[in-house]
Amino acid sequence: MQFMVLGPLRMTGRGDAAAGEVPGALRRGLLSLLLARADEPVPAEVLLDALWGERPEPGRIRRLQLQVHRLRQLLDAPERLEFGASGYRLRVRPGELDAGRFGALLTEAGPAGPARRVELIREALALWQGETPYAGVELPALAGEVQRLGDRRLLALEELYEAELRCGHEARAAGELARLTERHPLRERLQALLVTALYRSGRQADALAAYRRARREVVTELGLEPGPELRALEQAILAGEPLEPDRTGMGGRSDPGPVVPRQLPHPVPGFTGRDAELALLDRLTAEGGTAVISAVAGTAGVGKTALAVQWAHRVRDRFPDGQLYVDLRGFGPGRPAEPADVLAAFLRALGADATVVPRDTVERAALFRSLVARRRLLVVLDNARSAEQVRPLLTGSPSCFVLVTSRNTLAGLAAREGAHRIDLDRMTDDEAHRLLVSLLGERCSADPGATARLVERCARLPLALRIAAERIRETPHRTLRGLVLELTDERDRLDLLDAGDPHASVRAAFFASYRNLEPDTARLFRLLGLHPGQDTDEYALAALAGDPGRRATRRGLDRLVRASLVDEVTAGRYRLHDLLRSYAAELTAAADTGAERTAALSRLCDYYLRTAALAADILAPHELRPAPAVRKVPEPPPLAGYHAALAWLDTERANLIRTATAAADHKLPGRTGDFSTALLWYLDLGLHLDEARELHTRALEAAREHGDLAAEGSALRALGLADFRLDRLQDAARSLEQALDLHTQAGDPLLEAASAGVLGVVLGLLGRSGEAVRQLRRSAELYRGLGVRRALLQRPMLNLGLLLRRLGRTAEAERALREALDIAVECRQPPGQVLSLCGLATLYRDTGRHDEALDHAERAVATARTGGLPFVEGFALTRLGAVHRGLGDHDSARRRYCEALAIARAGFNARLEMSVLNDLAATHVALGGAADALRCHTEALAIAVDRGTAYEQARAHAGLGRCHDALGEPARAVPHWQEALTLFRGLKAPEAKEAERRLTG
């Protein structure tokens, strides 16, 4: 049989039937794909995707099998088209495929003399029935083979007319070349042959006219001058010199000779840091064995080019055959460079004759690889836009090293070509500081504080730091401190970091990345400027963007990460550095309407509120917490149980507080108060007291601004609870009394009960014991009378029991604590169980029931650990330590206190830390370590003074008095006892009696 692909697809039928077209578009496509890889297996998936696209439509396999069956019916033997483990293979015998005969004739023509070469090439070209192979078959999968054959035909034509000129057939060649150059005006080799043929035919004027036409086409279409060989032909003609065959490059591809390109740009002055990245590049050059490609990826302005050029200069002696450099303009003010143009420039730099530089990118890439195959060459491809732009420029030789820089991660280059990716992060604080010192010298030493703040304002971005340094140098009166102050305003920050040059402007650098984004991805980036937090996840961003299914958000985030516009700081958490955040905020203010921005922030608030309420319900399902009124929002992340809910709240705590603050700033009604209510018990449980005061204060302001008395009462209660935890007892009492009055006026017994319960605890600590007991009983009775949420009764009963124990009413205290424990167990409240067990342990220790005390304290620690409650665990450990002390087991007590101290310090919990230090000091005294006890009490006193905690200050002073008494230093003990007495009396604490006794005894 015969198969014809050099033109319209045809084949002979069975027997000696004449060649004809193959019936059916699918059969023609299938046959073409198999002929393009004749005698090679083609996987079924490749055929399926090529014929029906990549969508997994049902029945595709059966449709392919049907087309295979029909194609077999057209073949002289069905077994020609066989199926195996690797796919379908079409057996083609030698001489049956015209493309194969074409290639064989050209191979034979290569070493032949000029006359025989003409004969063989013309025979090969006669096989073509048009200029386009596989004509009539429109399949993207065939594009590469169609391009290859078309380019091979043009190369054959060039070889043919070189041979014709060597045979002296100038006139015939000139006529045919004139027609060819009209169809291929940018093919410089054909143009050079035409000029030569005309000149050697005695047509000097026509030859010059042909040169000028060729030059006009090249300049107009490519913006380039013709290559050196074509220009040399013009000079020879003008000089009247004879053109011998060797002057036209007719001997085939010319040897480029020992041309050594040195194209590296000047290294950036003051280059600093990046030691790890430079060392990694050094190691990669030493590996050898395969073609080494390294891709440096990172955000705009991070110093990718500076790193690449610095390293290239440092190692240029390792590449004696030269260094090629190109700015691919992937991200910049101009159009990205075309690989074909870059290859042409590289080939000329390597000495290639312009007449042998092919027009086609694939052929140019092949010639480039051939020229550098045995050279020790460094190729720097700077500012690449994509892997597709880079691939044709790769050398493929183990003797060469290719270094690519891009804002894109070029994941495809790493996956397919094995590139070693270096993700270049922003500078470290130390590197950024050293860069500023190198640029500003003594000014940095004179004001190290301002230098550190400038590093922070510039987000540790080298481009920003260099522009900031230039701002200071260009204006003599501008100081570091003054520039830092100017950069504080985010609205002016990007204006200040602009040197009036698109290559020295942070905003311009960011825009070069932003403008390449698809519209949906660009919108997502802008909306990131609205998010008030530092880092976030896809769930929150989907809410911000109004994307319920999150698919578009996930795709957008992937694109932003690949474009180095967003950092994925941990798995699933994303962040913009401060300058990018300012840029995104600037973009959204300019591109999105005020209504769109408000709607996006409202969606974010609703998402965070809904998810926070769900998590809080899991942590404390029985607490008083009205559900926030939110609209439909995207599904929250899975909160499978207590630990997942706690982890989500811990992770998002800063975002929740900042979003609540943003809601108040944007006058979103009710949102800040809803956040205050939703997060009340979580913030209290974890002792996140600074955040609690910030949130509840903003909620109070918003409630008063809107005249919402119920919301005002709730915010006052929350603020009073936070002040109580901070030992600001007078402030707490005032807030709680106001809250109680508002709830009573509003006739809301649930809120009245809650406020009365917290107020009772505060009054007890203020020494107003009678009022305290009344408020706690009032809270408990209100809860009992309402008959809802029995779990709510647990807290007032616990606090009542603790207060009664301190008042010495042990029987009443035990009953209250027992009821609190029963409720906590019944309602599955781990914190309530721990605190109730601790209260009972302390009660039993004080009354000499040591075995019961030890049992309850150990149960409290175990329950806290099982519940994942670090602060509560630390508190339980202190109670267990106290029980051990009561039993005289001071070594065990010391171990427990040390465990509690480690928990306090790990969680930056100052309240727990000072309490444990005072307890640990008493244990050291019992063990004879007065010096250790002094150190612990001194540390506790410093923390207590800093936090304004009167009770722990009093305990520390009393402890220091005991230590100095034990050391025989009564003069040093007296001032501490006096301070302790004053503080204990102010708190109406029973410990005042010991201080009186010590001072009067």
PDB file of N, CA and C in Angstrom, residues 475-537:
ATOM      1  N   THR A 475      17.666  63.591  49.077  1.00  0.00           N
ATOM      2  CA  THR A 475      17.144  64.730  49.832  1.00  0.00           C
ATOM      3  C   THR A 475      17.947  64.868  51.122  1.00  0.00           C
ATOM      4  N   PRO A 476      18.900  65.787  51.166  1.00  0.00           N
ATOM      5  CA  PRO A 476      19.818  65.867  52.322  1.00  0.00           C
ATOM      6  C   PRO A 476      19.106  66.046  53.661  1.00  0.00           C
ATOM      7  N   HIS A 477      17.967  66.776  53.670  1.00  0.00           N
ATOM      8  CA  HIS A 477      17.326  67.044  54.962  1.00  0.00           C
ATOM      9  C   HIS A 477      16.447  65.889  55.423  1.00  0.00           C
ATOM     10  N   ARG A 478      16.212  64.886  54.558  1.00  0.00           N
ATOM     11  CA  ARG A 478      15.338  63.770  54.953  1.00  0.00           C
ATOM     12  C   ARG A 478      16.130  62.783  55.810  1.00  0.00           C
ATOM     13  N   THR A 479      15.589  62.431  56.951  1.00  0.00           N
ATOM     14  CA  THR A 479      16.254  61.496  57.860  1.00  0.00           C
ATOM     15  C   THR A 479      15.584  60.126  57.771  1.00  0.00           C
ATOM     16  N   LEU A 480      16.272  59.142  58.300  1.00  0.00           N
ATOM     17  CA  LEU A 480      15.688  57.798  58.387  1.00  0.00           C
ATOM     18  C   LEU A 480      14.381  57.832  59.155  1.00  0.00           C
ATOM     19  N   ARG A 481      14.416  58.504  60.282  1.00  0.00           N
ATOM     20  CA  ARG A 481      13.217  58.550  61.125  1.00  0.00           C
ATOM     21  C   ARG A 481      12.073  59.270  60.394  1.00  0.00           C
ATOM     22  N   GLY A 482      12.404  60.329  59.653  1.00  0.00           N
ATOM     23  CA  GLY A 482      11.381  61.054  58.923  1.00  0.00           C
ATOM     24  C   GLY A 482      10.754  60.217  57.828  1.00  0.00           C
ATOM     25  N   LEU A 483      11.583  59.452  57.107  1.00  0.00           N
ATOM     26  CA  LEU A 483      11.044  58.596  56.042  1.00  0.00           C
ATOM     27  C   LEU A 483      10.168  57.495  56.623  1.00  0.00           C
ATOM     28  N   VAL A 484      10.589  56.929  57.744  1.00  0.00           N
ATOM     29  CA  VAL A 484       9.765  55.907  58.410  1.00  0.00           C
ATOM     30  C   VAL A 484       8.398  56.484  58.754  1.00  0.00           C
ATOM     31  N   LEU A 485       8.385  57.710  59.253  1.00  0.00           N
ATOM     32  CA  LEU A 485       7.117  58.350  59.604  1.00  0.00           C
ATOM     33  C   LEU A 485       6.251  58.549  58.357  1.00  0.00           C
ATOM     34  N   GLU A 486       6.869  58.969  57.259  1.00  0.00           N
ATOM     35  CA  GLU A 486       6.112  59.153  56.012  1.00  0.00           C
ATOM     36  C   GLU A 486       5.545  57.820  55.511  1.00  0.00           C
ATOM     37  N   LEU A 487       6.307  56.751  55.672  1.00  0.00           N
ATOM     38  CA  LEU A 487       5.876  55.440  55.174  1.00  0.00           C
ATOM     39  C   LEU A 487       4.821  54.788  56.062  1.00  0.00           C
ATOM     40  N   THR A 488       4.541  55.392  57.212  1.00  0.00           N
ATOM     41  CA  THR A 488       3.540  54.821  58.118  1.00  0.00           C
ATOM     42  C   THR A 488       2.160  54.836  57.488  1.00  0.00           C
ATOM     43  N   ASP A 489       1.866  55.883  56.728  1.00  0.00           N
ATOM     44  CA  ASP A 489       0.563  55.999  56.070  1.00  0.00           C
ATOM     45  C   ASP A 489       0.548  55.099  54.842  1.00  0.00           C
ATOM     46  N   GLU A 490      -0.278  54.051  54.895  1.00  0.00           N
ATOM     47  CA  GLU A 490      -0.311  53.089  53.789  1.00  0.00           C
ATOM     48  C   GLU A 490      -0.728  53.742  52.478  1.00  0.00           C
ATOM     49  N   ARG A 491      -1.513  54.811  52.545  1.00  0.00           N
ATOM     50  CA  ARG A 491      -1.977  55.448  51.314  1.00  0.00           C
ATOM     51  C   ARG A 491      -0.832  56.116  50.556  1.00  0.00           C
ATOM     52  N   ASP A 492       0.218  56.535  51.274  1.00  0.00           N
ATOM     53  CA  ASP A 492       1.346  57.224  50.633  1.00  0.00           C
ATOM     54  C   ASP A 492       2.538  56.300  50.403  1.00  0.00           C
ATOM     55  N   ARG A 493       2.485  55.110  50.951  1.00  0.00           N
ATOM     56  CA  ARG A 493       3.678  54.253  50.980  1.00  0.00           C
ATOM     57  C   ARG A 493       4.186  53.944  49.572  1.00  0.00           C
ATOM     58  N   LEU A 494       3.293  53.543  48.665  1.00  0.00           N
ATOM     59  CA  LEU A 494       3.736  53.165  47.323  1.00  0.00           C
ATOM     60  C   LEU A 494       4.184  54.381  46.516  1.00  0.00           C
ATOM     61  N   ASP A 495       3.614  55.566  46.797  1.00  0.00           N
ATOM     62  CA  ASP A 495       4.084  56.776  46.129  1.00  0.00           C
ATOM     63  C   ASP A 495       5.525  57.083  46.512  1.00  0.00           C
ATOM     64  N   LEU A 496       5.844  56.900  47.766  1.00  0.00           N
ATOM     65  CA  LEU A 496       7.200  57.180  48.237  1.00  0.00           C
ATOM     66  C   LEU A 496       8.209  56.184  47.694  1.00  0.00           C
ATOM     67  N   LEU A 497       7.763  54.945  47.452  1.00  0.00           N
ATOM     68  CA  LEU A 497       8.667  53.901  46.954  1.00  0.00           C
ATOM     69  C   LEU A 497       8.628  53.858  45.430  1.00  0.00           C
ATOM     70  N   ASP A 498       8.781  55.009  44.828  1.00  0.00           N
ATOM     71  CA  ASP A 498       8.748  55.150  43.374  1.00  0.00           C
ATOM     72  C   ASP A 498       9.818  56.156  42.991  1.00  0.00           C
ATOM     73  N   ALA A 499      10.811  55.694  42.210  1.00  0.00           N
ATOM     74  CA  ALA A 499      11.921  56.568  41.819  1.00  0.00           C
ATOM     75  C   ALA A 499      11.674  57.237  40.475  1.00  0.00           C
ATOM     76  N   GLY A 500      10.420  57.177  39.972  1.00  0.00           N
ATOM     77  CA  GLY A 500      10.113  57.824  38.704  1.00  0.00           C
ATOM     78  C   GLY A 500      10.582  57.058  37.494  1.00  0.00           C
ATOM     79  N   ASP A 501      10.865  55.779  37.651  1.00  0.00           N
ATOM     80  CA  ASP A 501      11.340  54.909  36.572  1.00  0.00           C
ATOM     81  C   ASP A 501      10.557  53.612  36.691  1.00  0.00           C
ATOM     82  N   PRO A 502       9.962  53.105  35.586  1.00  0.00           N
ATOM     83  CA  PRO A 502       9.191  51.858  35.697  1.00  0.00           C
ATOM     84  C   PRO A 502      10.001  50.687  36.208  1.00  0.00           C
ATOM     85  N   HIS A 503      11.334  50.771  36.082  1.00  0.00           N
ATOM     86  CA  HIS A 503      12.180  49.696  36.597  1.00  0.00           C
ATOM     87  C   HIS A 503      12.630  49.968  38.035  1.00  0.00           C
ATOM     88  N   ALA A 504      12.255  51.095  38.584  1.00  0.00           N
ATOM     89  CA  ALA A 504      12.609  51.427  39.964  1.00  0.00           C
ATOM     90  C   ALA A 504      11.378  51.970  40.671  1.00  0.00           C
ATOM     91  N   SER A 505      10.305  51.204  40.593  1.00  0.00           N
ATOM     92  CA  SER A 505       9.042  51.579  41.223  1.00  0.00           C
ATOM     93  C   SER A 505       8.383  50.322  41.754  1.00  0.00           C
ATOM     94  N   VAL A 506       8.088  50.312  43.039  1.00  0.00           N
ATOM     95  CA  VAL A 506       7.441  49.138  43.629  1.00  0.00           C
ATOM     96  C   VAL A 506       6.062  48.944  43.008  1.00  0.00           C
ATOM     97  N   ARG A 507       5.318  50.031  42.838  1.00  0.00           N
ATOM     98  CA  ARG A 507       3.971  49.913  42.258  1.00  0.00           C
ATOM     99  C   ARG A 507       4.057  49.360  40.836  1.00  0.00           C
ATOM    100  N   ALA A 508       4.982  49.866  40.024  1.00  0.00           N
ATOM    101  CA  ALA A 508       5.125  49.382  38.651  1.00  0.00           C
ATOM    102  C   ALA A 508       5.519  47.910  38.621  1.00  0.00           C
ATOM    103  N   ALA A 509       6.383  47.509  39.548  1.00  0.00           N
ATOM    104  CA  ALA A 509       6.786  46.107  39.614  1.00  0.00           C
ATOM    105  C   ALA A 509       5.588  45.211  39.928  1.00  0.00           C
ATOM    106  N   PHE A 510       4.763  45.657  40.868  1.00  0.00           N
ATOM    107  CA  PHE A 510       3.576  44.877  41.206  1.00  0.00           C
ATOM    108  C   PHE A 510       2.585  44.846  40.034  1.00  0.00           C
ATOM    109  N   PHE A 511       2.442  45.991  39.363  1.00  0.00           N
ATOM    110  CA  PHE A 511       1.490  46.050  38.248  1.00  0.00           C
ATOM    111  C   PHE A 511       1.885  45.101  37.127  1.00  0.00           C
ATOM    112  N   ALA A 512       3.187  44.951  36.901  1.00  0.00           N
ATOM    113  CA  ALA A 512       3.638  44.046  35.842  1.00  0.00           C
ATOM    114  C   ALA A 512       3.185  42.615  36.101  1.00  0.00           C
ATOM    115  N   SER A 513       3.057  42.243  37.364  1.00  0.00           N
ATOM    116  CA  SER A 513       2.527  40.913  37.689  1.00  0.00           C
ATOM    117  C   SER A 513       1.001  40.906  37.636  1.00  0.00           C
ATOM    118  N   TYR A 514       0.395  41.962  38.171  1.00  0.00           N
ATOM    119  CA  TYR A 514      -1.069  42.017  38.259  1.00  0.00           C
ATOM    120  C   TYR A 514      -1.717  42.027  36.883  1.00  0.00           C
ATOM    121  N   ARG A 515      -1.116  42.734  35.922  1.00  0.00           N
ATOM    122  CA  ARG A 515      -1.770  42.890  34.624  1.00  0.00           C
ATOM    123  C   ARG A 515      -1.844  41.573  33.854  1.00  0.00           C
ATOM    124  N   ASN A 516      -1.062  40.573  34.234  1.00  0.00           N
ATOM    125  CA  ASN A 516      -1.102  39.287  33.556  1.00  0.00           C
ATOM    126  C   ASN A 516      -2.166  38.343  34.118  1.00  0.00           C
ATOM    127  N   LEU A 517      -2.867  38.776  35.165  1.00  0.00           N
ATOM    128  CA  LEU A 517      -3.858  37.902  35.789  1.00  0.00           C
ATOM    129  C   LEU A 517      -5.151  37.895  34.983  1.00  0.00           C
ATOM    130  N   GLU A 518      -5.828  36.752  35.037  1.00  0.00           N
ATOM    131  CA  GLU A 518      -7.165  36.685  34.457  1.00  0.00           C
ATOM    132  C   GLU A 518      -8.116  37.502  35.332  1.00  0.00           C
ATOM    133  N   PRO A 519      -9.245  37.979  34.762  1.00  0.00           N
ATOM    134  CA  PRO A 519     -10.122  38.893  35.515  1.00  0.00           C
ATOM    135  C   PRO A 519     -10.565  38.361  36.878  1.00  0.00           C
ATOM    136  N   ASP A 520     -10.972  37.081  36.969  1.00  0.00           N
ATOM    137  CA  ASP A 520     -11.428  36.549  38.256  1.00  0.00           C
ATOM    138  C   ASP A 520     -10.288  36.501  39.267  1.00  0.00           C
ATOM    139  N   THR A 521      -9.098  36.131  38.786  1.00  0.00           N
ATOM    140  CA  THR A 521      -7.943  36.070  39.676  1.00  0.00           C
ATOM    141  C   THR A 521      -7.527  37.466  40.118  1.00  0.00           C
ATOM    142  N   ALA A 522      -7.615  38.428  39.207  1.00  0.00           N
ATOM    143  CA  ALA A 522      -7.290  39.818  39.559  1.00  0.00           C
ATOM    144  C   ALA A 522      -8.262  40.337  40.624  1.00  0.00           C
ATOM    145  N   ARG A 523      -9.541  39.991  40.499  1.00  0.00           N
ATOM    146  CA  ARG A 523     -10.526  40.426  41.500  1.00  0.00           C
ATOM    147  C   ARG A 523     -10.212  39.804  42.853  1.00  0.00           C
ATOM    148  N   LEU A 524      -9.841  38.532  42.866  1.00  0.00           N
ATOM    149  CA  LEU A 524      -9.507  37.876  44.132  1.00  0.00           C
ATOM    150  C   LEU A 524      -8.312  38.560  44.777  1.00  0.00           C
ATOM    151  N   PHE A 525      -7.308  38.912  43.970  1.00  0.00           N
ATOM    152  CA  PHE A 525      -6.143  39.604  44.517  1.00  0.00           C
ATOM    153  C   PHE A 525      -6.556  40.944  45.125  1.00  0.00           C
ATOM    154  N   ARG A 526      -7.408  41.690  44.429  1.00  0.00           N
ATOM    155  CA  ARG A 526      -7.845  42.979  44.968  1.00  0.00           C
ATOM    156  C   ARG A 526      -8.575  42.800  46.294  1.00  0.00           C
ATOM    157  N   LEU A 527      -9.443  41.791  46.354  1.00  0.00           N
ATOM    158  CA  LEU A 527     -10.222  41.577  47.572  1.00  0.00           C
ATOM    159  C   LEU A 527      -9.337  41.197  48.754  1.00  0.00           C
ATOM    160  N   LEU A 528      -8.174  40.610  48.468  1.00  0.00           N
ATOM    161  CA  LEU A 528      -7.243  40.319  49.562  1.00  0.00           C
ATOM    162  C   LEU A 528      -6.841  41.603  50.284  1.00  0.00           C
ATOM    163  N   GLY A 529      -6.895  42.721  49.568  1.00  0.00           N
ATOM    164  CA  GLY A 529      -6.586  43.995  50.203  1.00  0.00           C
ATOM    165  C   GLY A 529      -7.642  44.438  51.191  1.00  0.00           C
ATOM    166  N   LEU A 530      -8.836  43.821  51.144  1.00  0.00           N
ATOM    167  CA  LEU A 530      -9.890  44.132  52.103  1.00  0.00           C
ATOM    168  C   LEU A 530      -9.796  43.300  53.364  1.00  0.00           C
ATOM    169  N   HIS A 531      -9.142  42.124  53.268  1.00  0.00           N
ATOM    170  CA  HIS A 531      -9.082  41.242  54.436  1.00  0.00           C
ATOM    171  C   HIS A 531      -8.237  41.912  55.513  1.00  0.00           C
ATOM    172  N   PRO A 532      -8.790  42.073  56.721  1.00  0.00           N
ATOM    173  CA  PRO A 532      -8.057  42.836  57.741  1.00  0.00           C
ATOM    174  C   PRO A 532      -6.950  42.061  58.441  1.00  0.00           C
ATOM    175  N   GLY A 533      -6.870  40.751  58.224  1.00  0.00           N
ATOM    176  CA  GLY A 533      -5.889  39.943  58.946  1.00  0.00           C
ATOM    177  C   GLY A 533      -4.572  39.832  58.217  1.00  0.00           C
ATOM    178  N   GLN A 534      -3.646  39.081  58.809  1.00  0.00           N
ATOM    179  CA  GLN A 534      -2.327  38.865  58.218  1.00  0.00           C
ATOM    180  C   GLN A 534      -2.314  37.674  57.276  1.00  0.00           C
ATOM    181  N   ASP A 535      -2.874  36.562  57.714  1.00  0.00           N
ATOM    182  CA  ASP A 535      -2.953  35.388  56.856  1.00  0.00           C
ATOM    183  C   ASP A 535      -4.357  34.799  56.958  1.00  0.00           C
ATOM    184  N   THR A 536      -4.734  34.027  55.956  1.00  0.00           N
ATOM    185  CA  THR A 536      -6.100  33.527  55.916  1.00  0.00           C
ATOM    186  C   THR A 536      -6.139  32.242  55.109  1.00  0.00           C
ATOM    187  N   ASP A 537      -7.336  31.669  54.958  1.00  0.00           N
ATOM    188  CA  ASP A 537      -7.470  30.419  54.212  1.00  0.00           C
ATOM    189  C   ASP A 537      -8.497  30.578  53.095  1.00  0.00           C
TER     190      ASP A 537
END
